[in-house]
Short mmCIF file of C-alpha atoms in Angstrom, two decimals:
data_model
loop_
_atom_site.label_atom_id
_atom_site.label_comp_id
_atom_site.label_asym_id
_atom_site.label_seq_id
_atom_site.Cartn_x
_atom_site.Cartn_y
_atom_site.Cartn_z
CA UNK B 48 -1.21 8.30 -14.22
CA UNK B 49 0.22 11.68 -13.06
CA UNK B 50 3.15 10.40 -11.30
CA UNK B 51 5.98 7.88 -11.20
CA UNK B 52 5.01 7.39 -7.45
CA UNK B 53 1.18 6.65 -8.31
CA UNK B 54 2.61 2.69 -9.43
CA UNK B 55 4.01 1.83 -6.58
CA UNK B 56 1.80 3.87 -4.10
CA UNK B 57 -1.47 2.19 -5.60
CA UNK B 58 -0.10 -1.21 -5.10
CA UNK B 59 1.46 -0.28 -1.47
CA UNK B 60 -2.68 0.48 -0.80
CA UNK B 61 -3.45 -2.63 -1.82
CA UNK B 62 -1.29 -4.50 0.05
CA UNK B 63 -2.36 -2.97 3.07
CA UNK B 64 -5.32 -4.26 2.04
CA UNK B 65 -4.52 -7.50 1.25
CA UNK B 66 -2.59 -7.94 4.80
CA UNK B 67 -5.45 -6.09 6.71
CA UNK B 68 -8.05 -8.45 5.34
CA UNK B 69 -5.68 -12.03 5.76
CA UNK B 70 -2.65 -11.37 8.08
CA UNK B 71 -2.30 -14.82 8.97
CA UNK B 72 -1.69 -15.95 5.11
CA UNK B 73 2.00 -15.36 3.29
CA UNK B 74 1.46 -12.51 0.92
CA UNK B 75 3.38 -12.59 -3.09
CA UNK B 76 3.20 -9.87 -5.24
CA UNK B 77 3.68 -10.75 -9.14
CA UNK B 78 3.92 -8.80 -11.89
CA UNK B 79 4.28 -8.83 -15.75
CA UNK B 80 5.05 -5.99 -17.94
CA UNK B 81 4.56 -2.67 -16.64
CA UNK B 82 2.99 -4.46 -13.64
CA UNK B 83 6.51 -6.29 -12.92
CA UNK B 84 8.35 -2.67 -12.90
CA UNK B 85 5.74 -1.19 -10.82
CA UNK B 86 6.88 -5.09 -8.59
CA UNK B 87 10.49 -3.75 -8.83
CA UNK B 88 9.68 0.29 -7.81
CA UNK B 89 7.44 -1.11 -4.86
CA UNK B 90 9.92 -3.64 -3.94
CA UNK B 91 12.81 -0.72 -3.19
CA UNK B 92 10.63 1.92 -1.91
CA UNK B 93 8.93 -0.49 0.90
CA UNK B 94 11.21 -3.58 1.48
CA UNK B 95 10.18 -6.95 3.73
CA UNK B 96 6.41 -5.56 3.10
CA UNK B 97 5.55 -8.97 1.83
CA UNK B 98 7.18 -12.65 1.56
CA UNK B 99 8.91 -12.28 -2.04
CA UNK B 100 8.15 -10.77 -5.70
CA UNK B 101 7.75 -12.56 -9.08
CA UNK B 102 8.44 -10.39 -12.20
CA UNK B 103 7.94 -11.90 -15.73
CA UNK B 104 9.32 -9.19 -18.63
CA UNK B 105 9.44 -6.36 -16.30
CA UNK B 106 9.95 -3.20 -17.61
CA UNK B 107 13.44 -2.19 -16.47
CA UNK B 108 16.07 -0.16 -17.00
CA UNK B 109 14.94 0.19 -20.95
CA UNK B 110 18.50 0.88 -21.95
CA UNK B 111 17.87 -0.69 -25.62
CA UNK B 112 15.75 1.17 -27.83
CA UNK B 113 12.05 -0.51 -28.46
CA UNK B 114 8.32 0.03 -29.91
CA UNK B 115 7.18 2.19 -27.50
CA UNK B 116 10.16 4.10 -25.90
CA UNK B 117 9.82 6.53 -28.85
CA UNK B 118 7.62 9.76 -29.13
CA UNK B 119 7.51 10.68 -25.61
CA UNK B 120 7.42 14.42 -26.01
CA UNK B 121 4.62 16.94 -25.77
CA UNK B 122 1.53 16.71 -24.19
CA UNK B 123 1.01 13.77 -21.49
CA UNK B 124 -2.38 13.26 -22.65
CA UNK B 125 -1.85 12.87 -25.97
CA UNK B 126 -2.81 9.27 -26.66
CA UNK B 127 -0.60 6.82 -29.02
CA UNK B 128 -1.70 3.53 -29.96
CA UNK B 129 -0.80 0.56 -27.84
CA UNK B 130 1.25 -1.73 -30.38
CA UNK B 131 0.24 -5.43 -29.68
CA UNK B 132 1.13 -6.91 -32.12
CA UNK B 133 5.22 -7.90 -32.42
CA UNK B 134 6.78 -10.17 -30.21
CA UNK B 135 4.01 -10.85 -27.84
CA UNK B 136 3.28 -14.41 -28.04
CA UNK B 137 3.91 -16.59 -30.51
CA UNK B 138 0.65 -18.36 -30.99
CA UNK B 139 -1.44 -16.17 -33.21
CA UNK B 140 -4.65 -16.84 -31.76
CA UNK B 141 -3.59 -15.99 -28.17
CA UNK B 142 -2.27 -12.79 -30.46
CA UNK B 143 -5.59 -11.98 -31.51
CA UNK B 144 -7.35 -12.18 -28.35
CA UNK B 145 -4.91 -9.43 -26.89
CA UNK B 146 -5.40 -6.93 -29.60
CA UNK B 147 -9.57 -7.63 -29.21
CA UNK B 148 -9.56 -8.02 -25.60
CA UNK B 149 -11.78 -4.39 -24.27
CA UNK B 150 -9.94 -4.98 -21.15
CA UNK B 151 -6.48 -4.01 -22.59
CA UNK B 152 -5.42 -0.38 -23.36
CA UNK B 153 -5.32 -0.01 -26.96
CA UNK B 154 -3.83 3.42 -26.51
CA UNK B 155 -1.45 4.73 -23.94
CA UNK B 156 -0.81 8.55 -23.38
CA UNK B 157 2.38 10.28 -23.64
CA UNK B 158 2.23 10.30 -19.52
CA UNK B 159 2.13 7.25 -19.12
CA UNK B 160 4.94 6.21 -21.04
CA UNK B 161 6.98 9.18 -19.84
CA UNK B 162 6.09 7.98 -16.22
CA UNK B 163 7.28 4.45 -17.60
CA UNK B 164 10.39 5.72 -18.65
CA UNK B 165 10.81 7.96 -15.55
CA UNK B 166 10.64 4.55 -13.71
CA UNK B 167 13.36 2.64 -15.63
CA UNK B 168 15.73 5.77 -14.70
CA UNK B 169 15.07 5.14 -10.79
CA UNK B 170 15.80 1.58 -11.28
CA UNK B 171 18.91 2.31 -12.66
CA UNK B 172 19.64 3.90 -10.25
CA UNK B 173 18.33 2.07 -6.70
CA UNK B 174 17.82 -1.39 -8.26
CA UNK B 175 20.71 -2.21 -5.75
CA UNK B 176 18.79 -1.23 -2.73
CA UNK B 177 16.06 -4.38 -4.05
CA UNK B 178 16.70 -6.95 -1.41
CA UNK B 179 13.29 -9.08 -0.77
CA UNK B 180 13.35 -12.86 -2.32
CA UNK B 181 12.65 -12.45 -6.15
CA UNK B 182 11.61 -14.91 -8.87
CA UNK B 183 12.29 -13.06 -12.52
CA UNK B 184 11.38 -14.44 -15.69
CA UNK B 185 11.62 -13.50 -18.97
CA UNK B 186 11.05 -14.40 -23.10
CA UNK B 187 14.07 -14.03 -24.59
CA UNK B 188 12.30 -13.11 -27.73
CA UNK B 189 10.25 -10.96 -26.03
CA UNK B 190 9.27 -8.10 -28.37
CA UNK B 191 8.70 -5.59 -26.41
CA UNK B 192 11.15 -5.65 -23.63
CA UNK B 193 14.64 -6.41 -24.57
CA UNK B 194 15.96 -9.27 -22.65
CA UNK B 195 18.99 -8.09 -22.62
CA UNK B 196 18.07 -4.99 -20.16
CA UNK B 197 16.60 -7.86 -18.27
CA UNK B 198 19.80 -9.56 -17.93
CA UNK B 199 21.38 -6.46 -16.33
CA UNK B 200 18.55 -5.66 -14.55
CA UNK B 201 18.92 -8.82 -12.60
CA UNK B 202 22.46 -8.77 -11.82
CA UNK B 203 22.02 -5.42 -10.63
CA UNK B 204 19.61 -6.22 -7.64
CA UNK B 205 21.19 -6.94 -4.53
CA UNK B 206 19.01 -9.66 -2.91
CA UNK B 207 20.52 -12.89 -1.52
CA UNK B 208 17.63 -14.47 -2.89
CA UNK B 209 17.05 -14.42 -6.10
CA UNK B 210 16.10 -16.51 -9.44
CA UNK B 211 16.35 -16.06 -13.28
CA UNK B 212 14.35 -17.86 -15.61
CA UNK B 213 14.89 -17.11 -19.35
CA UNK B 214 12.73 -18.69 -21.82
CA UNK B 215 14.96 -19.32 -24.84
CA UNK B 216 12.12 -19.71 -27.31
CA UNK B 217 9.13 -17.32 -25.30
CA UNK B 218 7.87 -13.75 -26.39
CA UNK B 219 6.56 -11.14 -23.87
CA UNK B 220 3.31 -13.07 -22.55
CA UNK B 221 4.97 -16.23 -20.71
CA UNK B 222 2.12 -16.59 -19.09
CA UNK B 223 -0.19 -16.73 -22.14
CA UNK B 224 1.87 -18.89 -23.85
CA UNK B 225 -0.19 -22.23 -24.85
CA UNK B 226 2.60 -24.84 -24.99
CA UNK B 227 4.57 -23.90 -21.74
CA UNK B 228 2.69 -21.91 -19.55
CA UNK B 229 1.33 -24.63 -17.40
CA UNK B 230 5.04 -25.67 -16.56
CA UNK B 231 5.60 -21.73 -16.07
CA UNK B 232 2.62 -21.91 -13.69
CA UNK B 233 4.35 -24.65 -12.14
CA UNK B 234 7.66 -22.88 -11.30
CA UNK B 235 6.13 -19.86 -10.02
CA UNK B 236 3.85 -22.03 -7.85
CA UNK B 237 7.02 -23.85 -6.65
CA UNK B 238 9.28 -20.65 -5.83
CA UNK B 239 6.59 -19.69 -4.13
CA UNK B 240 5.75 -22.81 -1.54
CA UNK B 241 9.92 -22.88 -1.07
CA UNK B 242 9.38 -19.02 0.37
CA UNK B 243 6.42 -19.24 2.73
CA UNK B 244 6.24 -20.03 5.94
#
């Protein structure tokens, strides 16, 4: 990633795509993690693109310090190892098939955590021009992500039409988490059908 803008301009592409290829279908855009910030970014810099978002423990505006905020000097390619380990999900076997999954990055470069970072800052500041319909969700023991920035993150963005969802007992995967993410499914599924037309 050589840019804060190559997030949100990669998913922009693909919903071109996406619209292109079905324009008579509602299109959502949902994202977790770095995926939900890059949901947030996209949502400001190209507004009523698509029928609403759905971020689950976005990165935000990073305001309390965490795992992998720190050592973001020097080189941008320098590669640090991806901690998954803390505060990700609280079954152990769901756990273990992150860390051994050859899909996941088990190291991120200095770049792309400075470009991370670089995005929280722009969300501080413009998270008030956000105006789409959102759904936001978050682990309040989320290990990564402090759910606290969440909190302030949310009451930040404008929109008319948004929802929080904390999960008082949840880590950082919601979605991966065995004994409630079919009733998370559920929700999102439900937010969604309320907000297409």
């Amino acid at each position: 990633m050589d840019s804060l803008a190559d997030l949100y301009e990669n998913l922009h592409v693909m919903v071109r795509r996406t619209k292109t290829a079905y324009p008579n279908l509602p299109l959502f855009v949902i994202g977790h993690s770095m995926g939900g910030e890059t949901v947030l970014l996209y949502g400001i810099k190209y507004p009523q693109t698509v029928d609403g978002f759905v971020v689950a423990d976005p990165v935000s505006i990073v305001k309390a310090p965490n795992s992998w905020s720190k050592g973001l000097t020097g080189d941008p390619k320098k590669q640090l190892p991806n901690v998954l380990s803390t505060g990700l999900n609280s079954d152990p076997r769901v756990v273990h098939r992150i860390q051994n999954d050859p899909a996941n990055l088990h190291h991120l470069t200095v770049g792309i955590l400075q470009n991370e970072i670089k995005g929280a800052y722009s969300l501080r500041e413009h998270l008030t021009g956000f105006k789409d319909p959102l759904l936001f969700l978050q682990g309040q023991k989320d290990g990564l992500i402090d759910y606290h920035d969440s909190l302030e993150a949310y009451a930040m963005i404008a929109s008319n039409d948004k929802e929080l969802h904390v999960y008082s007992s949840l880590m950082h995967n919601i979605f991966d988490e065995p004994q409630r993410k079919w009733d998370i499914y559920s929700e999102v599924v439900q937010w969604i059908n309320r907000h297409r037309y």
